[in-house]
Coordinates of C-alpha atoms and ligand atoms in Angstrom, one line a residue:
M1 CA -0.4 0.1 0.2
E2 CA 2.9 2.6 0.9
H3 CA 4.6 1.7 -2.2
Q4 CA 1.4 2.3 -3.9
L5 CA 0.8 5.8 -2.6
A6 CA 4.4 6.7 -3.3
E7 CA 3.8 5.6 -6.7
I8 CA 1.1 7.9 -7.2
R9 CA 2.4 10.8 -5.3
A10 CA 5.9 10.5 -7.7
T11 CA 3.6 10.1 -11.2
A12 CA 1.1 13.2 -9.8
L13 CA 3.9 15.6 -9.1
S14 CA 5.8 15.0 -12.3
A15 CA 2.8 15.6 -14.4
I16 CA 2.3 18.8 -12.3
Q17 CA 6.1 19.7 -13.3
S18 CA 5.3 19.1 -17.0
A19 CA 1.9 20.5 -17.6
D20 CA 2.2 23.8 -19.5
S21 CA -1.7 24.7 -19.0
I22 CA -4.1 25.6 -16.5
D23 CA -6.5 23.0 -18.4
I24 CA -4.2 20.5 -18.1
L25 CA -3.4 21.3 -14.2
E26 CA -7.2 20.4 -13.8
E27 CA -7.4 17.4 -15.5
I28 CA -4.3 16.3 -13.4
R29 CA -6.3 17.2 -10.2
I30 CA -9.5 15.2 -11.0
Q31 CA -7.4 12.2 -12.2
Y32 CA -6.1 12.4 -8.7
L33 CA -8.0 14.2 -6.3
G34 CA -11.2 14.3 -8.1
R35 CA -14.5 11.9 -7.0
K36 CA -12.9 8.7 -8.6
G37 CA -9.0 10.1 -8.4
S38 CA -7.0 7.5 -7.3
L39 CA -5.7 9.0 -4.1
T40 CA -9.3 9.8 -3.4
L41 CA -10.2 5.9 -3.9
I42 CA -8.0 5.3 -1.6
L43 CA -8.9 7.6 1.2
R44 CA -11.9 6.4 1.2
S45 CA -11.4 3.0 1.2
L46 CA -9.2 3.4 4.6
G47 CA -12.2 1.9 6.4
N48 CA -11.0 -1.8 4.9
I49 CA -7.6 -1.4 6.4
P50 CA -6.6 -3.4 9.0
A51 CA -6.5 -1.1 12.1
E52 CA -3.1 -1.1 13.4
R53 CA -2.0 0.1 9.5
R54 CA -5.1 2.5 9.2
A55 CA -3.6 5.2 10.9
S56 CA 0.0 5.5 9.2
I57 CA -1.4 5.0 5.7
G58 CA -4.0 7.5 6.7
K59 CA -1.5 10.0 7.7
L60 CA 0.4 9.1 4.5
S61 CA -2.1 9.5 2.1
N62 CA -3.6 12.9 3.7
Q63 CA 0.2 14.0 3.4
Y64 CA 0.7 13.1 -0.3
K65 CA -2.8 14.9 -0.9
N66 CA -1.8 18.2 0.3
E67 CA 1.6 18.0 -1.3
I68 CA 0.0 17.6 -4.8
E69 CA -2.9 20.1 -3.9
S70 CA 0.3 22.5 -3.2
G71 CA 2.0 21.2 -5.8
L72 CA -0.8 21.9 -8.1
E73 CA -1.2 25.6 -6.5
D74 CA 2.5 26.6 -7.3
K75 CA 2.0 25.1 -11.0
K76 CA -1.3 27.4 -11.4
N77 CA 0.5 30.5 -10.0
E78 CA 3.4 30.2 -11.9
L79 CA 1.7 29.3 -15.3
S80 CA -0.6 32.2 -14.9
K81 CA 2.2 34.5 -14.4
T82 CA 4.0 33.9 -17.4
I83 CA 0.7 33.8 -19.3
G84 CA -0.4 37.0 -18.1
S85 CA 3.2 38.1 -19.4
D86 CA 3.0 36.6 -22.6
L87 CA -0.3 38.6 -23.1
L88 CA 0.9 41.7 -22.2
R89 CA 4.2 41.8 -24.9
K90 CA 1.9 40.4 -27.5
Q91 CA -0.4 43.6 -26.9
L92 CA 2.1 46.3 -25.7
I93 CA 1.8 48.9 -27.7
D94 CA 4.6 51.4 -27.6
V95 CA 3.2 55.2 -28.6
T96 CA 6.6 56.5 -28.7
L97 CA 8.0 54.2 -31.7
D98 CA 7.4 55.5 -35.0
S99 CA 5.9 53.5 -37.3
E100 CA 7.1 50.6 -39.1
S101 CA 4.4 50.3 -42.0
A102 CA 4.5 52.5 -45.0
T103 CA 0.9 52.5 -45.3
E104 CA 0.4 54.0 -41.9
R105 CA 2.9 56.6 -43.1
E106 CA 0.8 56.9 -46.2
N107 CA -2.1 57.6 -44.0
L108 CA -0.9 60.7 -41.7
G109 CA -2.5 63.9 -41.9
R110 CA -0.9 66.6 -43.8
L111 CA -1.2 70.6 -44.8
H112 CA -3.9 71.1 -48.1
P113 CA -1.6 72.7 -50.7
I114 CA -3.6 75.6 -50.8
S115 CA -2.1 76.1 -47.1
Q116 CA 1.1 75.2 -47.9
I117 CA 1.6 77.8 -50.2
Q118 CA -0.2 80.5 -47.8
Y119 CA 2.8 80.2 -45.5
E120 CA 5.4 80.3 -47.7
I121 CA 3.5 83.1 -48.7
E122 CA 3.4 84.4 -45.6
D123 CA 7.1 83.6 -44.8
I124 CA 8.4 85.4 -48.4
F125 CA 6.3 88.4 -47.5
T126 CA 7.1 88.7 -43.8
S127 CA 10.8 88.7 -45.1
M128 CA 10.5 91.5 -47.3
G129 CA 8.7 93.3 -44.0
F130 CA 5.0 93.0 -44.7
E131 CA 2.8 92.6 -41.8
I132 CA 0.0 89.6 -42.0
L133 CA -3.8 90.7 -40.9
D134 CA -6.9 89.0 -41.2
G135 CA -10.4 89.8 -42.0
P136 CA -13.9 87.9 -41.4
E137 CA -15.2 85.6 -44.6
V138 CA -18.9 87.4 -43.9
E139 CA -18.1 90.8 -45.1
T140 CA -20.2 93.9 -44.5
D141 CA -21.2 95.5 -48.1
Y142 CA -19.1 98.5 -46.8
Y143 CA -15.6 96.5 -46.9
N144 CA -16.2 94.0 -49.6
F145 CA -17.8 97.2 -52.0
E146 CA -18.0 100.9 -50.7
A147 CA -15.2 101.3 -49.1
L148 CA -13.4 100.2 -52.3
N149 CA -14.8 103.1 -54.5
M150 CA -17.4 100.6 -55.6
P151 CA -20.9 102.4 -54.3
R152 CA -24.2 101.1 -54.7
H153 CA -25.4 100.4 -58.4
H154 CA -21.3 100.7 -59.4
P155 CA -21.5 98.3 -62.5
A156 CA -18.3 96.8 -61.4
R157 CA -20.0 95.1 -58.7
D158 CA -21.6 93.0 -61.5
M159 CA -18.1 91.6 -62.0
Q160 CA -18.4 89.9 -58.7
D161 CA -22.0 88.6 -57.5
T162 CA -21.8 86.6 -54.2
F163 CA -23.9 84.9 -51.6
W164 CA -25.7 87.4 -49.5
T165 CA -26.9 86.6 -46.2
E166 CA -30.4 87.8 -45.2
D167 CA -29.4 90.4 -42.8
G168 CA -27.9 92.3 -45.8
N169 CA -24.1 91.2 -45.1
L170 CA -22.4 88.8 -48.2
L171 CA -19.8 86.2 -48.5
R172 CA -16.7 88.2 -49.4
T173 CA -15.6 88.3 -53.0
H174 CA -12.3 89.0 -52.6
T175 CA -9.6 89.7 -49.8
S176 CA -9.3 93.4 -50.8
A177 CA -11.7 93.9 -47.8
I178 CA -8.5 93.9 -45.6
Q179 CA -7.1 96.7 -47.4
I180 CA -9.8 98.7 -45.2
R181 CA -9.7 96.8 -42.4
G182 CA -5.9 97.2 -42.5
M183 CA -6.0 101.0 -43.1
E184 CA -7.7 101.1 -39.8
K185 CA -5.5 99.4 -37.6
V186 CA -2.3 100.8 -38.6
S187 CA -1.1 103.7 -40.4
P188 CA 1.3 104.6 -42.9
P189 CA 3.9 103.7 -44.0
F190 CA 3.2 100.1 -43.7
R191 CA 3.4 97.2 -45.6
I192 CA 0.3 94.2 -45.3
V193 CA -0.5 90.7 -46.7
G194 CA -4.0 89.6 -46.0
P195 CA -4.7 85.7 -46.8
G196 CA -7.9 84.0 -47.1
R197 CA -11.0 82.6 -48.5
V198 CA -13.7 84.4 -50.8
F199 CA -16.6 83.2 -52.8
R200 CA -18.6 83.9 -55.8
Y201 CA -21.5 83.2 -57.7
E202 CA -20.3 81.4 -60.2
S203 CA -20.2 78.5 -62.5
T204 CA -17.4 76.3 -62.3
D205 CA -15.3 74.9 -64.7
A206 CA -11.5 73.9 -65.1
S207 CA -10.4 77.1 -63.9
H208 CA -13.3 78.4 -61.8
E209 CA -14.7 77.7 -58.4
N210 CA -17.0 79.2 -56.5
T211 CA -14.9 78.9 -53.5
F212 CA -11.3 80.0 -53.6
Y213 CA -8.5 81.6 -51.9
Q214 CA -6.5 84.9 -52.2
V215 CA -3.3 86.9 -50.5
E216 CA -4.1 90.2 -50.8
G217 CA -1.2 92.9 -50.4
M218 CA -0.9 96.5 -49.9
M219 CA 2.0 99.1 -49.6
V220 CA 1.5 102.3 -48.5
D221 CA 4.4 104.9 -48.2
R222 CA 5.6 108.2 -49.8
E223 CA 6.4 108.3 -53.6
I224 CA 5.4 104.3 -54.5
T225 CA 5.2 103.5 -58.1
V226 CA 4.2 100.7 -60.4
A227 CA 8.0 100.1 -60.5
H228 CA 7.7 99.0 -56.7
L229 CA 4.9 97.0 -57.5
I230 CA 6.3 95.1 -60.3
F231 CA 9.5 94.6 -58.5
V232 CA 7.9 93.2 -55.5
M233 CA 5.6 90.7 -57.5
K234 CA 8.9 89.2 -59.4
Q235 CA 10.5 88.7 -56.6
L236 CA 7.7 86.9 -54.8
L237 CA 6.9 84.7 -58.1
K238 CA 10.7 84.0 -58.4
E239 CA 10.9 82.9 -55.0
I240 CA 7.5 80.3 -54.9
F241 CA 8.7 79.1 -58.8
Q242 CA 12.3 79.0 -57.4
R243 CA 12.8 80.3 -61.3
D244 CA 12.5 83.5 -63.4
V245 CA 8.8 83.3 -64.8
A246 CA 8.0 85.5 -67.7
V247 CA 5.6 87.9 -66.7
R248 CA 3.1 90.6 -68.7
L249 CA 1.1 93.5 -67.3
R250 CA -2.0 94.3 -69.3
P251 CA -4.2 97.2 -67.9
G252 CA -6.9 95.8 -66.2
Y253 CA -10.1 97.7 -64.6
F254 CA -10.5 97.6 -60.8
P255 CA -12.1 100.4 -59.4
F256 CA -10.0 100.7 -56.1
V257 CA -7.1 101.1 -58.3
E258 CA -5.7 103.8 -61.0
P259 CA -4.0 102.7 -63.0
G260 CA -4.9 98.9 -62.7
F261 CA -3.0 95.8 -64.2
E262 CA -3.7 92.1 -65.0
L263 CA 0.0 90.6 -64.2
D264 CA 0.1 87.4 -66.3
I265 CA 2.3 84.5 -66.2
H266 CA 3.8 82.7 -68.8
C267 CA 1.6 79.4 -68.3
L268 CA 4.0 76.8 -66.6
I269 CA 1.8 74.0 -67.1
C270 CA 1.3 73.7 -71.1
D271 CA 5.2 76.0 -71.3
G272 CA 3.1 78.5 -73.3
A273 CA 1.8 76.2 -75.9
G274 CA -1.8 76.4 -74.7
C275 CA -4.4 74.0 -72.6
S276 CA -7.3 74.2 -70.8
V277 CA -5.8 75.9 -67.9
C278 CA -4.3 79.4 -70.6
K279 CA -7.8 78.9 -72.7
Q280 CA -5.0 78.3 -75.4
S281 CA -3.1 81.7 -74.7
G282 CA -0.1 80.1 -73.1
W283 CA -0.7 83.0 -70.2
V284 CA -2.7 83.1 -66.9
E285 CA -3.8 85.6 -65.0
L286 CA -2.3 85.2 -61.9
L287 CA -2.3 88.8 -60.3
P288 CA -4.5 91.4 -60.6
C289 CA -3.1 94.6 -59.1
G290 CA -2.9 98.7 -59.4
L291 CA -1.7 101.6 -57.7
V292 CA -4.3 102.3 -54.9
H293 CA -6.9 104.4 -55.8
P294 CA -6.9 108.1 -53.9
N295 CA -10.4 107.5 -53.0
V296 CA -9.6 104.7 -51.3
L297 CA -6.7 105.9 -49.2
R298 CA -9.0 108.6 -48.2
M299 CA -11.9 106.1 -47.3
G300 CA -9.1 104.6 -44.9
G301 CA -8.2 108.1 -43.4
I302 CA -5.0 108.5 -45.5
N303 CA -4.0 111.8 -47.1
P304 CA -3.5 110.6 -50.9
E305 CA -1.5 114.1 -51.2
E306 CA 1.1 112.9 -48.7
W307 CA 0.9 108.7 -49.1
S308 CA 0.5 106.8 -52.3
G309 CA 0.4 102.8 -52.9
F310 CA 0.4 99.5 -54.4
A311 CA -1.8 96.7 -54.1
F312 CA -2.7 93.5 -55.6
G313 CA -4.8 90.2 -55.1
L314 CA -2.6 87.2 -55.8
G315 CA -5.1 83.9 -56.5
L316 CA -3.8 81.1 -54.3
N317 CA -5.2 78.4 -56.1
R318 CA -4.1 79.3 -59.7
L319 CA -0.9 79.8 -58.1
V320 CA -0.7 76.1 -56.9
M321 CA -2.2 75.1 -59.8
M322 CA 0.9 76.5 -61.9
K323 CA 3.2 74.9 -59.3
Y324 CA 2.2 71.5 -59.5
G325 CA 1.0 71.1 -63.0
I326 CA -2.6 70.6 -62.0
N327 CA -5.4 71.1 -64.4
D328 CA -8.5 71.2 -63.0
I329 CA -9.3 73.8 -60.1
R330 CA -12.5 71.5 -58.6
H331 CA -9.7 69.1 -57.2
F332 CA -8.9 71.7 -54.3
L333 CA -12.5 71.1 -53.0
S334 CA -13.1 67.3 -54.2
G335 CA -11.8 65.9 -50.9
D336 CA -10.6 63.4 -53.2
I337 CA -7.7 61.6 -51.0
R338 CA -5.7 60.6 -53.9
F339 CA -5.5 64.2 -54.7
L340 CA -4.6 65.6 -51.8
K341 CA -2.0 62.4 -50.6
Q342 CA 0.4 64.1 -53.6
F343 CA 1.0 66.9 -51.6
Ligands
LIG401 N1 -9.7 92.5 -55.4 C1 -9.4 91.9 -56.9 C2 -10.0 90.5 -57.2 O1 -10.4 89.9 -56.7 C3 -7.8 91.8 -57.3 C4 -7.4 93.4 -56.8 C5 -6.6 93.2 -55.5 C6 -7.1 93.8 -57.8 C7 -5.9 94.1 -55.3 C8 -6.2 94.9 -57.3 C9 -6.0 95.2 -56.4 O2 -10.6 90.7 -58.4

């Protein structure tokens, strides 16, 4: 009997030792200590054993039972510890690690190409001593038209139809409103630029959108001439395109400048051969500009006898199109991730 008990103890303990899962431990427990387990059966049959040996066999059986039970318990603790740390190792995410996966990198957010060029232009103008100003997208009639020498019923308003709010305000048609707001804030001499989103009631095609972006610029000082204007514009284009760009000036009419010009650049998409963006002309209208009209200076509280200035309104969409060879302005607001991912 002692021999049988010792055998049960030894096989049970070695099975426990080599168990590699909690399920197996449970099987072992049932095999030895369950209702029909081999040790249980011996303990139950103690009554049949002759009285003089019963006490010692009973003691031994209980001792082995305790040993097996604590062996099971220890092994269970050991296993749950390693299982836990394995699980932890598998699930651990080190958020400080750079992603290894190319697709994750691809899906990182980035600045819209319009924002990129806007910041670039802000840098260029800041380096030339310009200050950056802002203005609201919903404007009053006064800032968008009236103070820019376009009183009610002025025919030039027709060129800039827009969306009106019920209380008589409008979605600004150009950033030129920032000229007036600027003159209210700073006094001459000054140089300001005002980037922003503008709106027109417009049918869309490859080169027209109802929502687009401009950067307004204005410099007021003593004896400002067209030469200053041309120099600053050429400097800007050279910085943006990193090369000399052919430009031409045509007379252009805007009520708030006199003289007024359209500054065109040689089409960089077709290199002047003619395409849908330049309407087959080889030139792209990029920069309306001119010398600030005396009435506008007066509206801004500046004496035109003493001060003069130039102003321009740079179209950002078209500039980005020229820079990257984009042939349809509607891509910008399409929200097409395949387009946006390229910048
Ligand atoms: N605001 C004009 C437009 O959007 C452009 C412009 C700005 C022209 C400044 C002259 C001077 O069409």
